[in-house]
Coordinates of C-alpha atoms and ligand atoms in Angstrom, one line a residue:
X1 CA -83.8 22.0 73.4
X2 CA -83.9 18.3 73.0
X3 CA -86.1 17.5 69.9
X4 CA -84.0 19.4 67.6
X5 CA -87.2 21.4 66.1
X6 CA -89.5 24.4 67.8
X7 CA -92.8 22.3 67.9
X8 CA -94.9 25.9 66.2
X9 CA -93.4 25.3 62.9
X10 CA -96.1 24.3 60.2
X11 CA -95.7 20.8 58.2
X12 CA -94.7 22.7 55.1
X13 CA -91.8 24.6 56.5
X14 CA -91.0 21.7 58.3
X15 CA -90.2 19.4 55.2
X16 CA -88.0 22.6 53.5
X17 CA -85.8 22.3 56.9
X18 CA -82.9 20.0 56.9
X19 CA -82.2 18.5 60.2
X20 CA -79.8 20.5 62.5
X21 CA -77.3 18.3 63.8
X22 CA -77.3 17.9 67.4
X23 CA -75.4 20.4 69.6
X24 CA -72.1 18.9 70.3
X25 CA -71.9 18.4 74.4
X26 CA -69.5 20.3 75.7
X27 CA -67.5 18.2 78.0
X28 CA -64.3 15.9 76.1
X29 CA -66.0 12.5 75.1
X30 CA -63.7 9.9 77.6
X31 CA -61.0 8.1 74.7
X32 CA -62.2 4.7 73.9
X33 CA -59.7 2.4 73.5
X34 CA -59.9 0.4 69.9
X35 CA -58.2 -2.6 69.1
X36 CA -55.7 -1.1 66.3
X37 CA -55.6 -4.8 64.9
X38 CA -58.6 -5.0 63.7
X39 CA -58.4 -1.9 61.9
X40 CA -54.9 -2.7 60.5
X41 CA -51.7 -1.3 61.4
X42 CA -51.5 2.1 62.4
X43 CA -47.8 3.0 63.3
X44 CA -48.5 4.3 66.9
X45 CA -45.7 2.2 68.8
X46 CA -42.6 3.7 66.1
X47 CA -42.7 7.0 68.6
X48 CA -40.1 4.7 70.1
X49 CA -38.4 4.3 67.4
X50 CA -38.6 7.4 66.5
X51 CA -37.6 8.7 70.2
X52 CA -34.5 6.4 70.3
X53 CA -33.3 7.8 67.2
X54 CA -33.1 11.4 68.7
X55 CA -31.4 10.3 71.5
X56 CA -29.3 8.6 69.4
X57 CA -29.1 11.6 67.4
X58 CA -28.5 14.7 70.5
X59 CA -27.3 12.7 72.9
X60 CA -27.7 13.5 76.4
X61 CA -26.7 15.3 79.7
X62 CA -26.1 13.9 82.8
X63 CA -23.9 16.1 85.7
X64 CA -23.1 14.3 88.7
X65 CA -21.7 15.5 91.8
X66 CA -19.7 14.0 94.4
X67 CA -19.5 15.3 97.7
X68 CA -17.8 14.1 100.9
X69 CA -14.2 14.2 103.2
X70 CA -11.1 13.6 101.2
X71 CA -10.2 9.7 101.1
X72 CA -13.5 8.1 101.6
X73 CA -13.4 7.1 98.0
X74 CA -15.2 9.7 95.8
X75 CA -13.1 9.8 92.7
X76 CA -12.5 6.1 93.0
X77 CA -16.3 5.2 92.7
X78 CA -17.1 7.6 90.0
X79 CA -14.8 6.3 88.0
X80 CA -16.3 2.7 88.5
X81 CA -19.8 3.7 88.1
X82 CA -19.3 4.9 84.7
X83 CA -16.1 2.4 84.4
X84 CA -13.8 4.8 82.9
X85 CA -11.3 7.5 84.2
X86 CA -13.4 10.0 84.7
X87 CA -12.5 11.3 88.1
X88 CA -8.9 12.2 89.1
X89 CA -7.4 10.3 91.4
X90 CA -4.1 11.6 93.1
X91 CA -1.8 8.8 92.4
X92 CA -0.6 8.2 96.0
X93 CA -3.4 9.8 97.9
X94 CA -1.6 11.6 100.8
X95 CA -3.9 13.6 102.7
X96 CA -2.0 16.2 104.0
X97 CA -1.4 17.3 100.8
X98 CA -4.5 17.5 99.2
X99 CA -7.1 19.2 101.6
X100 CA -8.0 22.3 99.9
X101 CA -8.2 25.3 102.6
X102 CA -11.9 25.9 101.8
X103 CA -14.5 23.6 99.5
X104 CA -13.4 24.2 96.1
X105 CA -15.4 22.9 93.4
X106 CA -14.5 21.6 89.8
X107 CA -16.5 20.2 86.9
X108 CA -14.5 17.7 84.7
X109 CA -16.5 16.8 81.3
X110 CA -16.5 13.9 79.4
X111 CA -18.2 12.0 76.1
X112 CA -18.8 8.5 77.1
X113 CA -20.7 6.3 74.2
X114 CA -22.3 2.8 74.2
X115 CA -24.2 1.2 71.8
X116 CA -24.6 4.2 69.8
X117 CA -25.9 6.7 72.5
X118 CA -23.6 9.4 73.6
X119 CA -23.9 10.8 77.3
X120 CA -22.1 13.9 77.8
X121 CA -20.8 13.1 81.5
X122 CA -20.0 16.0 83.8
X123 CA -18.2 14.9 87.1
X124 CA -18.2 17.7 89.9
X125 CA -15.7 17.3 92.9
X126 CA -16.3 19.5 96.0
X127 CA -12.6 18.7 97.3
X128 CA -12.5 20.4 100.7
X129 CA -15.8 19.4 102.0
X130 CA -16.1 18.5 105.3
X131 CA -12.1 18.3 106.0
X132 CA -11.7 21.4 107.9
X133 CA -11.7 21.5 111.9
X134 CA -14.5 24.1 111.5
X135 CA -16.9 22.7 109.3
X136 CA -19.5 24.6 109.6
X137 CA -21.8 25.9 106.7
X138 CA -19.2 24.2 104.1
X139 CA -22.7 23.3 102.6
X140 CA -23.0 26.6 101.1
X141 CA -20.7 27.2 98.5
X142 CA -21.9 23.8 97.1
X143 CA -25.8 25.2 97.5
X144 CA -24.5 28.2 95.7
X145 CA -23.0 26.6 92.6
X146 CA -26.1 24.1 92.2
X147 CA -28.0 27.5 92.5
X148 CA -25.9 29.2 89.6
X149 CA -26.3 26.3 87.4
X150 CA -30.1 27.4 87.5
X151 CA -29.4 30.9 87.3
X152 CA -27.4 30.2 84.1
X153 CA -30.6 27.9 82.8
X154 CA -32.9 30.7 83.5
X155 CA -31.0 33.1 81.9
X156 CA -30.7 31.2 78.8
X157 CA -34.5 30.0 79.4
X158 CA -36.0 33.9 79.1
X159 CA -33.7 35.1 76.6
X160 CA -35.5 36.4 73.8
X161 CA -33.5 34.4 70.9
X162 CA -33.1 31.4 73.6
X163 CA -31.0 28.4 71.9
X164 CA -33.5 25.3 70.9
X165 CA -31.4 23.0 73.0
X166 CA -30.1 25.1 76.5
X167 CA -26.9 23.6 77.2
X168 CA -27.9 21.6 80.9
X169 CA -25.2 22.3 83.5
X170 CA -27.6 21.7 86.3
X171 CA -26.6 19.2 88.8
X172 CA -28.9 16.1 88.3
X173 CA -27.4 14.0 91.6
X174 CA -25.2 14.4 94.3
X175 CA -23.5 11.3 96.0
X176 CA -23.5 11.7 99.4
X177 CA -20.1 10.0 100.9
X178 CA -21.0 8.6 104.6
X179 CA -18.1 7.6 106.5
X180 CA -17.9 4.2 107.3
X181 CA -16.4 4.6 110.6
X182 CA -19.0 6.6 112.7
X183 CA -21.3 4.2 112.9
X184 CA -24.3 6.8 112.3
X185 CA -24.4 10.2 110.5
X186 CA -22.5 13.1 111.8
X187 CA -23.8 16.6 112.8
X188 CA -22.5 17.9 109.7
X189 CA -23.9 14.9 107.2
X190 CA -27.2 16.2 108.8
X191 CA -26.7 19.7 108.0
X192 CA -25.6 19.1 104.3
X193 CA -28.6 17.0 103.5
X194 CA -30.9 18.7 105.3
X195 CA -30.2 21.8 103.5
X196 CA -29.3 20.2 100.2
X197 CA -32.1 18.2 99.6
X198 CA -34.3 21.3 99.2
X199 CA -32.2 22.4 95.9
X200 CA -30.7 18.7 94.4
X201 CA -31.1 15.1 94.4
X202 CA -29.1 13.4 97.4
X203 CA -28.1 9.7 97.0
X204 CA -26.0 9.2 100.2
X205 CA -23.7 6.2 99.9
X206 CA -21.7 4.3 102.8
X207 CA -18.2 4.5 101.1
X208 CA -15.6 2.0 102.1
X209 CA -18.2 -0.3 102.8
X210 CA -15.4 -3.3 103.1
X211 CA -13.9 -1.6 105.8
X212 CA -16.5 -2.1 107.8
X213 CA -17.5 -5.1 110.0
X214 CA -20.9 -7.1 109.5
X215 CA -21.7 -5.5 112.9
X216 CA -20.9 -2.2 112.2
X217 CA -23.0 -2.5 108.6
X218 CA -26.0 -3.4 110.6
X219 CA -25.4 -1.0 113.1
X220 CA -26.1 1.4 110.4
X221 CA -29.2 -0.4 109.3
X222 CA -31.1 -0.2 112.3
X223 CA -30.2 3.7 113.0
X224 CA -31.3 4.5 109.6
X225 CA -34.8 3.7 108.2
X226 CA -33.8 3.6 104.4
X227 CA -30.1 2.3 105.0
X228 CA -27.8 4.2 102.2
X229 CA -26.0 2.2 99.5
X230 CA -22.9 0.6 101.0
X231 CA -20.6 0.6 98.6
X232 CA -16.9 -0.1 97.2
X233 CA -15.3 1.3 94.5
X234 CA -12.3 -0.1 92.9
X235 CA -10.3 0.5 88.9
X236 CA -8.3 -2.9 89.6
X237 CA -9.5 -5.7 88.0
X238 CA -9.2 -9.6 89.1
X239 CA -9.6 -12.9 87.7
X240 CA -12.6 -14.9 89.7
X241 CA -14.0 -18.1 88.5
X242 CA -12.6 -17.1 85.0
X243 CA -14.1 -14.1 84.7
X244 CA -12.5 -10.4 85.3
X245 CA -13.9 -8.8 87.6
X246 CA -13.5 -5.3 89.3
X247 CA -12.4 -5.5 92.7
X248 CA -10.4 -4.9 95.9
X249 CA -7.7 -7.5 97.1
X250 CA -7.7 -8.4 101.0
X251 CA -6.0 -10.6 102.9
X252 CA -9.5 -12.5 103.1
X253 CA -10.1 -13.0 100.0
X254 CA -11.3 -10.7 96.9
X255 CA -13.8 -8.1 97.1
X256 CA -16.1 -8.4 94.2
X257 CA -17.4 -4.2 93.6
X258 CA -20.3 -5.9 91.5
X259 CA -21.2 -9.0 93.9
X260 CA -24.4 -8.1 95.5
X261 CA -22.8 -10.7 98.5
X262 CA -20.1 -8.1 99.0
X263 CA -21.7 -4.8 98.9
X264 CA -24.4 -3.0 97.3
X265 CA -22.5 -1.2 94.4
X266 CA -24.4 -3.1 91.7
X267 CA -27.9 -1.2 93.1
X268 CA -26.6 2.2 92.9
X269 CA -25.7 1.7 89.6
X270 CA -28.9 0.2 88.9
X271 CA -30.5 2.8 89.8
X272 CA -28.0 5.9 89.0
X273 CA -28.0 4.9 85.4
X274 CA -29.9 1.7 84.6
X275 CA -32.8 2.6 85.9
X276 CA -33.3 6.1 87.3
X277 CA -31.3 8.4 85.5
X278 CA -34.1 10.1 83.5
X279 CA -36.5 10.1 86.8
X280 CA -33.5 11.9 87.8
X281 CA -33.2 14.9 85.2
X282 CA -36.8 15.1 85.2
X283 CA -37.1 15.5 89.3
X284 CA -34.6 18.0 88.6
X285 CA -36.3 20.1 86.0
X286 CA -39.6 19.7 87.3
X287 CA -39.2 20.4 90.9
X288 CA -35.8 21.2 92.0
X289 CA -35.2 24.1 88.7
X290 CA -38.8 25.0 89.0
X291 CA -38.8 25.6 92.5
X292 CA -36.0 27.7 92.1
X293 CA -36.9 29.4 89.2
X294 CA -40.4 30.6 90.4
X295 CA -39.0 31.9 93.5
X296 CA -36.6 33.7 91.2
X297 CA -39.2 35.1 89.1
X298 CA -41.0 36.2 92.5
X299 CA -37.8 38.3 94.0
X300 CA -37.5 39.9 90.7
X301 CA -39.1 42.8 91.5
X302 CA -36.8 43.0 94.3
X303 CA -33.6 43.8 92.3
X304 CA -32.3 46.9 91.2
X305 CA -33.1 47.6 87.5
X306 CA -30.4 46.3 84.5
X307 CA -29.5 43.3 87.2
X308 CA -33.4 42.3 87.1
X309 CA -33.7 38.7 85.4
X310 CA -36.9 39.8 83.1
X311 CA -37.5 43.7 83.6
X312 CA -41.1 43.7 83.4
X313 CA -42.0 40.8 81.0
X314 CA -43.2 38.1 82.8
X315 CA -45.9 38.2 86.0
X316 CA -45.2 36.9 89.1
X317 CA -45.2 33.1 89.6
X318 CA -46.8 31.3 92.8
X319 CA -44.2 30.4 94.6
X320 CA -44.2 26.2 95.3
X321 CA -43.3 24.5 98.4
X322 CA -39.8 23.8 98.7
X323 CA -40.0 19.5 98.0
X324 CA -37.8 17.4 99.2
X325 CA -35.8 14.5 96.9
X326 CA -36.9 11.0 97.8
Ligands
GDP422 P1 -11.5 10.8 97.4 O1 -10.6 11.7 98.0 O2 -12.8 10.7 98.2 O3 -11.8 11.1 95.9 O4 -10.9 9.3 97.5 P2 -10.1 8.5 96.3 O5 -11.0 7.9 95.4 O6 -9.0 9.3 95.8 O7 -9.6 7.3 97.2 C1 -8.8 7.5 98.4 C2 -8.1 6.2 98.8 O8 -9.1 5.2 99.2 C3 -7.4 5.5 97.6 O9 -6.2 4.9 98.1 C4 -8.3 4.4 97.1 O10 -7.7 3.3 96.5 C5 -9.0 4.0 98.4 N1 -10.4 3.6 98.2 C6 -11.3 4.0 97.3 N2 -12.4 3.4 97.4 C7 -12.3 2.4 98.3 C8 -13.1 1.4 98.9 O11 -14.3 1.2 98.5 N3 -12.6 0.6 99.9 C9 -11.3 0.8 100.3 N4 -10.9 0.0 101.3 N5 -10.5 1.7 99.8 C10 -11.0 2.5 98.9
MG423 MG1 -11.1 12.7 94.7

């Protein structure tokens, strides 16, 4: 009907009739943008505002996990990244001592605030990884914890009464300690990220990056396509052209951890916290928890009843194809 009226009506009826507006077409109008200034001031752009006050407010989560042989420098990097103690450090590192008989795994927490913002800091240590003479599958028990951070999310994720704010132990990245002696990735690096990359976030980093020579370093390049950070962590700080700096003292000279000439500390942190880390929590939510968490739903059924997640509430999910982390 386009005219709006049935053309039998007579003339009479037809001036009692007020005009039926037009059907409304069914498909969303496309938004047109309008110039707000002409209009006057809306308020739009304090969302914000209005966001950075609730962070502000809540505060956020961020859980990182190290991973990689005793010694390369794990605990000593963490603790530069986020330029505090927040990664034990034996005090004279003695190897013999400290090798764990299997992987254990540890979660430290801390409150770290700047400029107002407070991020709740988890640091999990996998001590034990890789240091064995058999090392192989000493990727699962680290699979399985990142796994029962989910299960723990899930859990509090279906509950009936579930908390507004689910407290986030999931692991949001994993630093990936290469060692900077072998020149290319061994067997067992392969293993971990080939499995692990299905269930977290893998940064892999080239620890000890001063110890290597210029060779060596591009060596690595050309094996790898995407070379890994090479990096150098260090809690002793030096005086350089007037200005403290954190560093490593060599006979050649000083290391500078935040000199882009020296290594490439300075672009992990850029993009572990400066610019990445909420890419990070989100990759994790979105794909790396969901993935899990619709398989879970799947197997449900599976389970004998009272250890079933959900009983009968919720109908199966289609199960997503396992993706990888960039
Ligand atoms: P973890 O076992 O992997 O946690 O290693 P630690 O952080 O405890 O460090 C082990 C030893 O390596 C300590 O003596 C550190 O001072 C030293 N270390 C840490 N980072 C570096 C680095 O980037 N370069 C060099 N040359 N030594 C490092
Ligand atoms: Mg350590």
């Amino acid at each position: 009907m386009s005219k709006g009226f049935p053309e039998t009506r007579t003339d009479a009826a037809m001036s009692e009739l007020v005009p039926e507006p037009r059907p409304k077409p069914a498909v969303p109008m496309k938004p047109v943008s309008i110039n707000s200034n002409l209009l006057g001031y809306i308020g739009i752009d304090t969302i914000i505002e209005q966001m950075r006050k609730k962070t502000m407010k809540t505060g956020f989560d961020f859980n990182i996990m190290v991973v990689g042989q005793s010694g390369l420098g794990k605990s000593t990097l963490v603790n530069t990244l986020f330029k505090s103690q927040v990664s034990r450090k034996a005090s004279s590192w003695n190897r013999e001592e400290k090798i764990p008989k299997t992987v254990e795994i540890k979660a430290i927490g801390h409150v770290i605030e700047e400029g107002g913002v407070k991020m709740k800091l988890t640091v999990i240590d996998t001590p034990g990884f890789g240091d064995q003479i058999n090392n192989e599958n000493c990727w699962e028990p680290i699979e399985k914890y990142i796994n029962e951070q989910y299960e723990k999310f899930l859990k509090e994720e279906v509950n009936i009464a579930r908390k507004k704010r689910i407290p986030d132990t999931r692991v949001h990245c994993c630093l990936y300690f290469i060692s900077p002696t072998g020149h290319s990735l061994r067997p067992l690096d392969l293993e971990f990220m080939k499995h692990l990359s299905k269930v977290v976030n893998i940064i892999p980093v080239i620890a000890k990056a001063d110890t290597m020579t210029l060779e060596e370093k591009s060596e690595f390049k050309q094996r790898q396509e995407s070379m890994p950070f090479a990096v150098v962590g260090s809690d002793k700080e030096y005086q350089v052209n007037g200005k403290r700096v954190l560093g490593r003292k060599t006979p050649w000279g000083i290391i500078e951890v935040e000199n882009l000439n020296h290594c490439e500390f300075a672009l992990l942190r850029d993009f572990v916290i400066r610019t990445h880390l909420q890419d990070l929590k989100e990759v994790t939510h979105n794909i790396h928890y969901e993935t899990y968490r619709a398989k879970r739903l799947n197997d449900n059924g599976g389970l004998p009843p009272g250890e079933g997640l959900l009983g009968t509430v919720l109908p199966p999910v289609p199960a997503t194809p396992c993706p990888t982390a960039e």
